[in-house]
mmCIF file of C-alpha atoms and ligand atoms in Angstrom:
data_model
loop_
_atom_site.group_PDB
_atom_site.id
_atom_site.type_symbol
_atom_site.label_atom_id
_atom_site.label_comp_id
_atom_site.label_asym_id
_atom_site.label_seq_id
_atom_site.Cartn_x
_atom_site.Cartn_y
_atom_site.Cartn_z
ATOM 1 C CA MET Y 230 0.000 0.000 0.000
ATOM 2 C CA GLY Y 231 1.209 3.515 -0.755
ATOM 3 C CA LYS Y 232 1.745 5.848 2.157
ATOM 4 C CA GLU Y 233 -1.289 8.051 1.346
ATOM 5 C CA ILE Y 234 -3.575 5.068 0.893
ATOM 6 C CA SER Y 235 -2.499 3.401 4.115
ATOM 7 C CA GLU Y 236 -2.951 6.677 6.033
ATOM 8 C CA LEU Y 237 -6.481 7.047 4.636
ATOM 9 C CA PHE Y 238 -7.195 3.451 5.590
ATOM 10 C CA LEU Y 239 -5.998 4.067 9.154
ATOM 11 C CA LEU Y 240 -8.079 7.225 9.400
ATOM 12 C CA LEU Y 241 -11.227 5.387 8.294
ATOM 13 C CA LEU Y 242 -10.457 2.556 10.678
ATOM 14 C CA LEU Y 243 -10.115 5.025 13.560
ATOM 15 C CA ILE Y 244 -13.388 6.742 12.710
ATOM 16 C CA TYR Y 245 -15.352 3.506 12.323
ATOM 17 C CA SER Y 246 -13.926 1.826 15.387
ATOM 18 C CA GLY Y 247 -15.020 4.836 17.434
ATOM 19 C CA THR Y 248 -11.632 5.136 19.166
ATOM 20 C CA THR Y 249 -10.686 8.467 17.603
ATOM 21 C CA ALA Y 250 -10.398 9.868 21.116
ATOM 22 C CA SER Y 251 -7.054 8.527 22.215
ATOM 23 C CA ALA Y 252 -5.795 5.604 20.133
ATOM 24 C CA ALA Y 253 -2.307 6.417 18.875
ATOM 25 C CA ILE Y 254 -0.833 5.669 15.465
ATOM 26 C CA LEU Y 255 2.710 4.365 15.818
ATOM 27 C CA SER Y 256 4.619 4.932 12.567
ATOM 28 C CA PHE Y 257 7.905 3.073 12.202
ATOM 29 C CA GLU Y 258 10.340 4.649 9.760
ATOM 30 C CA ASN Y 259 13.669 3.105 8.754
ATOM 31 C CA GLN Y 260 16.276 5.738 7.920
ATOM 32 C CA CYS Y 261 19.152 3.285 8.384
ATOM 33 C CA GLY Y 262 20.819 2.296 5.147
ATOM 34 C CA TYR Y 263 19.963 -1.348 5.885
ATOM 35 C CA THR Y 264 17.009 -3.539 6.896
ATOM 36 C CA VAL Y 265 16.010 -3.569 10.561
ATOM 37 C CA TRP Y 266 13.519 -5.912 12.236
ATOM 38 C CA PRO Y 267 11.398 -3.870 14.672
ATOM 39 C CA ALA Y 268 10.398 -5.794 17.802
ATOM 40 C CA ILE Y 269 7.379 -4.934 19.951
ATOM 41 C CA VAL Y 270 6.608 -6.343 23.389
ATOM 42 C CA SER Y 271 3.345 -5.260 25.016
ATOM 43 C CA GLY Y 272 3.098 -4.507 28.715
ATOM 44 C CA ASN Y 273 -0.640 -3.901 28.591
ATOM 45 C CA GLY Y 274 -2.997 -4.632 25.698
ATOM 46 C CA PRO Y 275 -2.659 -6.726 22.564
ATOM 47 C CA THR Y 276 0.555 -7.749 20.801
ATOM 48 C CA LEU Y 277 0.995 -5.457 17.798
ATOM 49 C CA ARG Y 278 1.932 -6.884 14.384
ATOM 50 C CA ASP Y 279 2.667 -10.316 15.933
ATOM 51 C CA GLY Y 280 5.498 -8.787 18.001
ATOM 52 C CA GLY Y 281 7.944 -8.228 15.167
ATOM 53 C CA PHE Y 282 8.382 -7.578 11.473
ATOM 54 C CA SER Y 283 10.903 -6.725 8.792
ATOM 55 C CA LEU Y 284 11.376 -3.074 7.752
ATOM 56 C CA ALA Y 285 13.548 -2.476 4.691
ATOM 57 C CA ALA Y 286 15.636 0.694 4.364
ATOM 58 C CA GLY Y 287 13.470 3.733 3.584
ATOM 59 C CA LYS Y 288 10.159 2.024 4.483
ATOM 60 C CA LEU Y 289 7.351 3.181 6.777
ATOM 61 C CA VAL Y 290 4.872 0.916 8.606
ATOM 62 C CA GLN Y 291 1.950 2.178 10.685
ATOM 63 C CA LEU Y 292 0.274 0.369 13.586
ATOM 64 C CA ILE Y 293 -2.504 1.355 15.956
ATOM 65 C CA ALA Y 294 -2.080 1.299 19.728
ATOM 66 C CA ASP Y 295 -5.429 1.430 21.514
ATOM 67 C CA PRO Y 296 -6.081 3.598 24.564
ATOM 68 C CA GLY Y 297 -4.383 2.016 27.573
ATOM 69 C CA TRP Y 298 -1.777 0.172 25.492
ATOM 70 C CA SER Y 299 1.773 0.127 26.783
ATOM 71 C CA GLY Y 300 4.888 -1.515 25.463
ATOM 72 C CA ARG Y 301 8.517 -1.478 24.398
ATOM 73 C CA VAL Y 302 9.878 -1.195 20.900
ATOM 74 C CA TRP Y 303 13.383 -1.709 19.512
ATOM 75 C CA ALA Y 304 15.217 -2.515 16.298
ATOM 76 C CA ARG Y 305 17.012 -5.790 15.600
ATOM 77 C CA THR Y 306 19.894 -5.981 13.141
ATOM 78 C CA GLY Y 307 21.641 -8.722 11.176
ATOM 79 C CA CYS Y 308 18.711 -11.127 11.380
ATOM 80 C CA ASN Y 309 18.306 -14.399 9.518
ATOM 81 C CA PHE Y 310 14.835 -15.913 9.680
ATOM 82 C CA ASP Y 311 13.481 -18.917 7.800
ATOM 83 C CA SER Y 312 10.015 -18.900 6.222
ATOM 84 C CA SER Y 313 8.397 -19.785 9.570
ATOM 85 C CA GLY Y 314 10.145 -16.900 11.341
ATOM 86 C CA ASN Y 315 12.670 -19.056 13.169
ATOM 87 C CA GLY Y 316 16.168 -17.665 13.396
ATOM 88 C CA LYS Y 317 18.459 -15.227 15.148
ATOM 89 C CA CYS Y 318 19.619 -11.622 15.040
ATOM 90 C CA LEU Y 319 23.059 -10.175 15.611
ATOM 91 C CA THR Y 320 21.667 -7.445 17.900
ATOM 92 C CA GLY Y 321 18.398 -7.122 19.836
ATOM 93 C CA ASP Y 322 17.486 -10.799 19.403
ATOM 94 C CA CYS Y 323 14.222 -11.874 21.057
ATOM 95 C CA GLY Y 324 13.856 -15.536 20.102
ATOM 96 C CA SER Y 325 12.196 -15.434 16.685
ATOM 97 C CA LEU Y 326 10.749 -13.005 14.104
ATOM 98 C CA ASN Y 327 7.747 -12.658 16.420
ATOM 99 C CA CYS Y 328 9.350 -11.839 19.764
ATOM 100 C CA ILE Y 329 9.005 -14.435 22.487
ATOM 101 C CA GLY Y 330 10.928 -12.446 25.076
ATOM 102 C CA ASP Y 331 12.863 -9.275 25.752
ATOM 103 C CA GLY Y 332 15.628 -8.043 23.501
ATOM 104 C CA GLN Y 333 19.165 -9.239 24.143
ATOM 105 C CA PRO Y 334 21.244 -6.226 25.334
ATOM 106 C CA PRO Y 335 22.869 -4.035 24.213
ATOM 107 C CA VAL Y 336 19.679 -2.650 22.756
ATOM 108 C CA THR Y 337 18.176 0.843 22.423
ATOM 109 C CA LEU Y 338 14.601 0.812 23.764
ATOM 110 C CA ALA Y 339 11.634 3.071 23.032
ATOM 111 C CA ARG Y 340 8.846 2.865 25.605
ATOM 112 C CA PHE Y 341 5.237 4.011 25.428
ATOM 113 C CA ILE Y 342 2.232 4.277 27.701
ATOM 114 C CA ILE Y 343 -0.853 5.368 25.759
ATOM 115 C CA ALA Y 344 -3.422 7.117 27.953
ATOM 116 C CA LEU Y 345 -6.802 5.570 28.615
ATOM 117 C CA GLY Y 346 -8.707 8.873 28.729
ATOM 118 C CA THR Y 347 -8.882 11.522 26.008
ATOM 119 C CA THR Y 348 -7.293 14.301 28.027
ATOM 120 C CA ASP Y 349 -4.776 12.193 29.925
ATOM 121 C CA ASN Y 350 -1.091 12.205 29.063
ATOM 122 C CA ASN Y 351 0.744 9.545 27.106
ATOM 123 C CA PHE Y 352 4.271 8.807 28.360
ATOM 124 C CA TYR Y 353 7.182 7.999 26.082
ATOM 125 C CA ASP Y 354 10.945 7.751 26.270
ATOM 126 C CA VAL Y 355 14.039 6.297 24.672
ATOM 127 C CA SER Y 356 16.409 4.400 26.969
ATOM 128 C CA LEU Y 357 20.087 3.476 26.667
ATOM 129 C CA VAL Y 358 20.118 1.917 30.125
ATOM 130 C CA ASP Y 359 20.397 -1.519 28.426
ATOM 131 C CA GLY Y 360 22.978 -0.192 25.958
ATOM 132 C CA TYR Y 361 22.675 0.899 22.345
ATOM 133 C CA ASN Y 362 22.398 -0.878 19.026
ATOM 134 C CA VAL Y 363 20.456 1.428 16.669
ATOM 135 C CA GLY Y 364 19.612 5.114 17.097
ATOM 136 C CA ILE Y 365 15.928 5.786 17.798
ATOM 137 C CA GLY Y 366 14.042 9.079 17.655
ATOM 138 C CA ILE Y 367 10.437 9.599 18.752
ATOM 139 C CA ASN Y 368 8.481 12.510 17.318
ATOM 140 C CA ALA Y 369 5.135 13.120 19.005
ATOM 141 C CA THR Y 370 2.795 14.589 16.392
ATOM 142 C CA GLY Y 371 -0.588 16.297 16.627
ATOM 143 C CA GLY Y 372 -0.775 16.346 20.424
ATOM 144 C CA THR Y 373 -0.790 18.921 23.169
ATOM 145 C CA SER Y 374 1.329 19.377 26.308
ATOM 146 C CA ASP Y 375 5.101 18.769 26.516
ATOM 147 C CA CYS Y 376 5.466 16.621 23.362
ATOM 148 C CA GLN Y 377 9.248 16.971 22.987
ATOM 149 C CA TYR Y 378 11.445 14.993 20.632
ATOM 150 C CA ALA Y 379 12.897 11.995 22.477
ATOM 151 C CA GLY Y 380 15.989 10.016 21.603
ATOM 152 C CA CYS Y 381 19.071 10.288 19.461
ATOM 153 C CA ILE Y 382 20.542 12.818 17.094
ATOM 154 C CA ALA Y 383 23.657 10.883 16.097
ATOM 155 C CA ASP Y 384 24.948 7.329 15.806
ATOM 156 C CA LEU Y 385 26.731 6.078 18.904
ATOM 157 C CA ASN Y 386 28.330 2.942 17.422
ATOM 158 C CA GLY Y 387 30.888 5.037 15.530
ATOM 159 C CA ASN Y 388 31.814 6.707 18.798
ATOM 160 C CA CYS Y 389 31.574 3.847 21.320
ATOM 161 C CA PRO Y 390 34.407 3.576 23.890
ATOM 162 C CA PRO Y 391 36.573 0.494 23.064
ATOM 163 C CA GLU Y 392 35.746 -1.235 26.378
ATOM 164 C CA LEU Y 393 32.014 -1.132 25.550
ATOM 165 C CA GLN Y 394 32.145 -2.156 21.877
ATOM 166 C CA VAL Y 395 30.379 -5.181 20.410
ATOM 167 C CA VAL Y 396 31.867 -6.054 17.011
ATOM 168 C CA ASN Y 397 30.746 -8.358 14.202
ATOM 169 C CA VAL Y 398 32.982 -10.850 12.390
ATOM 170 C CA SER Y 399 34.409 -8.113 10.163
ATOM 171 C CA GLY Y 400 35.339 -6.016 13.196
ATOM 172 C CA SER Y 401 32.693 -3.300 12.722
ATOM 173 C CA VAL Y 402 31.022 -1.956 15.863
ATOM 174 C CA VAL Y 403 27.398 -3.152 15.804
ATOM 175 C CA ALA Y 404 26.397 -2.195 19.348
ATOM 176 C CA CYS Y 405 27.644 -0.368 22.435
ATOM 177 C CA LYS Y 406 27.218 -1.966 25.880
ATOM 178 C CA SER Y 407 26.020 -0.097 28.911
ATOM 179 C CA ALA Y 408 28.769 0.366 31.503
ATOM 180 C CA CYS Y 409 26.590 -1.700 33.853
ATOM 181 C CA GLU Y 410 26.659 -4.669 31.475
ATOM 182 C CA ALA Y 411 30.363 -4.248 30.644
ATOM 183 C CA PHE Y 412 31.688 -3.890 34.211
ATOM 184 C CA ASN Y 413 28.834 -5.218 36.371
ATOM 185 C CA ALA Y 414 29.674 -2.639 39.037
ATOM 186 C CA ALA Y 415 27.150 -1.155 41.474
ATOM 187 C CA GLN Y 416 28.178 2.402 40.607
ATOM 188 C CA PHE Y 417 27.237 1.898 36.948
ATOM 189 C CA CYS Y 418 24.165 -0.237 37.637
ATOM 190 C CA CYS Y 419 22.688 2.079 40.312
ATOM 191 C CA ALA Y 420 22.685 -0.916 42.665
ATOM 192 C CA ASP Y 421 23.561 -1.511 46.344
ATOM 193 C CA ASP Y 422 25.105 1.692 47.803
ATOM 194 C CA TYR Y 423 24.160 3.540 44.603
ATOM 195 C CA SER Y 424 20.511 2.578 44.420
ATOM 196 C CA THR Y 425 18.849 5.967 44.908
ATOM 197 C CA PRO Y 426 18.653 9.099 42.735
ATOM 198 C CA GLN Y 427 20.826 10.849 45.339
ATOM 199 C CA THR Y 428 23.638 8.291 45.273
ATOM 200 C CA CYS Y 429 23.622 7.215 41.604
ATOM 201 C CA SER Y 430 24.691 9.923 39.234
ATOM 202 C CA ARG Y 431 26.072 10.327 35.753
ATOM 203 C CA THR Y 432 29.411 8.771 34.852
ATOM 204 C CA GLN Y 433 31.893 9.391 32.024
ATOM 205 C CA TYR Y 434 30.080 6.593 30.147
ATOM 206 C CA SER Y 435 26.574 7.951 30.556
ATOM 207 C CA GLU Y 436 27.877 11.403 29.530
ATOM 208 C CA HIS Y 437 29.168 9.792 26.368
ATOM 209 C CA PHE Y 438 25.783 8.213 25.614
ATOM 210 C CA LYS Y 439 24.062 11.516 26.354
ATOM 211 C CA LYS Y 440 25.978 13.274 23.591
ATOM 212 C CA ALA Y 441 24.573 11.025 20.851
ATOM 213 C CA CYS Y 442 21.122 10.811 22.434
ATOM 214 C CA PRO Y 443 20.538 13.976 24.524
ATOM 215 C CA ASN Y 444 16.857 13.252 25.146
ATOM 216 C CA ALA Y 445 17.252 9.638 26.207
ATOM 217 C CA TYR Y 446 17.914 7.814 29.459
ATOM 218 C CA SER Y 447 21.677 7.315 29.755
ATOM 219 C CA TYR Y 448 21.402 5.925 33.309
ATOM 220 C CA PRO Y 449 18.423 4.843 35.439
ATOM 221 C CA TYR Y 450 17.744 8.183 37.220
ATOM 222 C CA ASP Y 451 17.972 10.358 34.130
ATOM 223 C CA ASP Y 452 14.226 11.214 34.213
ATOM 224 C CA VAL Y 453 14.205 14.994 33.919
ATOM 225 C CA SER Y 454 15.730 15.178 30.445
ATOM 226 C CA SER Y 455 14.424 11.851 29.186
ATOM 227 C CA ARG Y 456 10.800 11.168 30.037
ATOM 228 C CA PHE Y 457 8.147 13.047 28.099
ATOM 229 C CA THR Y 458 4.401 13.446 28.091
ATOM 230 C CA CYS Y 459 1.945 14.353 25.371
ATOM 231 C CA SER Y 460 -1.825 14.174 25.106
ATOM 232 C CA GLY Y 461 -3.736 12.954 22.045
ATOM 233 C CA SER Y 462 -0.624 12.463 19.925
ATOM 234 C CA ASN Y 463 0.558 9.981 17.325
ATOM 235 C CA TYR Y 464 4.188 8.892 17.207
ATOM 236 C CA LEU Y 465 6.804 8.752 14.498
ATOM 237 C CA ILE Y 466 9.490 6.293 15.555
ATOM 238 C CA THR Y 467 12.571 6.777 13.402
ATOM 239 C CA PHE Y 468 15.414 4.265 13.340
ATOM 240 C CA CYS Y 469 18.775 5.979 12.656
ATOM 241 C CA PRO Y 470 17.513 9.574 12.950
ATOM 242 C CA THR Y 471 20.107 12.145 11.987
ATOM 243 C CA GLU Y 472 18.494 15.222 13.491
ATOM 244 C CA SER Y 473 15.545 16.135 15.663
HETATM 245 C C1 NAG T 695 29.637 -5.904 9.966
HETATM 246 O O1 NAG T 695 28.976 -4.656 10.192
HETATM 247 C C2 NAG T 695 29.166 -3.720 9.140
HETATM 248 C C3 NAG T 695 28.549 -2.404 9.609
HETATM 249 O O2 NAG T 695 27.254 -2.566 10.061
HETATM 250 C C4 NAG T 695 28.532 -4.262 7.883
HETATM 251 O O3 NAG T 695 28.722 -3.333 6.816
HETATM 252 C C5 NAG T 695 29.181 -5.591 7.529
HETATM 253 O O4 NAG T 695 28.522 -6.157 6.423
HETATM 254 C C6 NAG T 695 29.087 -6.546 8.717
HETATM 255 N N1 NAG T 695 29.823 -7.764 8.413
HETATM 256 C C7 NAG T 695 29.224 -8.951 8.327
HETATM 257 C C8 NAG T 695 30.075 -10.097 7.972
HETATM 258 O O5 NAG T 695 28.034 -9.092 8.549
HETATM 259 C C1 NAG T 696 10.398 15.660 14.080
HETATM 260 O O1 NAG T 696 9.510 16.754 14.039
HETATM 261 C C2 NAG T 696 10.124 17.976 13.724
HETATM 262 C C3 NAG T 696 9.103 19.060 13.882
HETATM 263 O O2 NAG T 696 7.852 18.655 13.478
HETATM 264 C C4 NAG T 696 10.704 17.897 12.326
HETATM 265 O O3 NAG T 696 11.337 19.100 11.996
HETATM 266 C C5 NAG T 696 11.724 16.764 12.283
HETATM 267 O O4 NAG T 696 12.213 16.592 10.978
HETATM 268 C C6 NAG T 696 11.083 15.465 12.738
HETATM 269 N N1 NAG T 696 12.112 14.446 12.856
HETATM 270 C C7 NAG T 696 12.049 13.325 12.173
HETATM 271 C C8 NAG T 696 13.168 12.371 12.418
HETATM 272 O O5 NAG T 696 11.157 13.057 11.405
#
């Protein structure tokens, strides 16, 4: 379906299903120069698009999240699936084409809570707390309230500290680990003596992540500059955004 036709279709569907009030359209756009396999795991509400699909470079796919839906979204790379969807991915793997679990870190996560009521706020954020594999940007469109751009403005793999790098067989950096995963230390994981907002603060590593993705969680207590609200909006989720 062409973009215009599919948008018209979604509009009609929204009108006829009577959920115009606060259902959100989630548009997935692939600006990476390669195929990614978006993964979706629902926290509340139905599994969208069977929990995963293939998105070729330059393509856009639109899904509807009903009021009250919540979930996590990420991109998988380097996947090989057979015709029944069995197979593995180099980054972000979640068991099969249709996710049967969480994504294998390091993985960049986008998270959504779609409001139940018309005037209530949706929540959304991008998180690098589990590391980074593909840049994600979230544009909230057509809503009111805060509605800021969330996520990345640059690729972090090209700029990942050596001790955090995950490389493929040709030696290219395909993902960047969180310092927590790489060193398993309480200071980086906000654990034990560092388990409160007062005792766990930014580190040289989270600062590094913050440069590529200024409006994303770079460590667990990074709420102020990372968690956004918007009412009545749709969302454009861009993989490999270059600017906000
Ligand atoms: C390794 O990653 C680079 C960059 O993403 C890619 O161009 C290359 O094809 C990958 N190598 C293999 C063997 O997959
Ligand atoms: C996000 O929205 C802004 C303003 O509407 C626009 O200028 C920008 O290009 C959008 N970003 C992406 C990645 O589409």
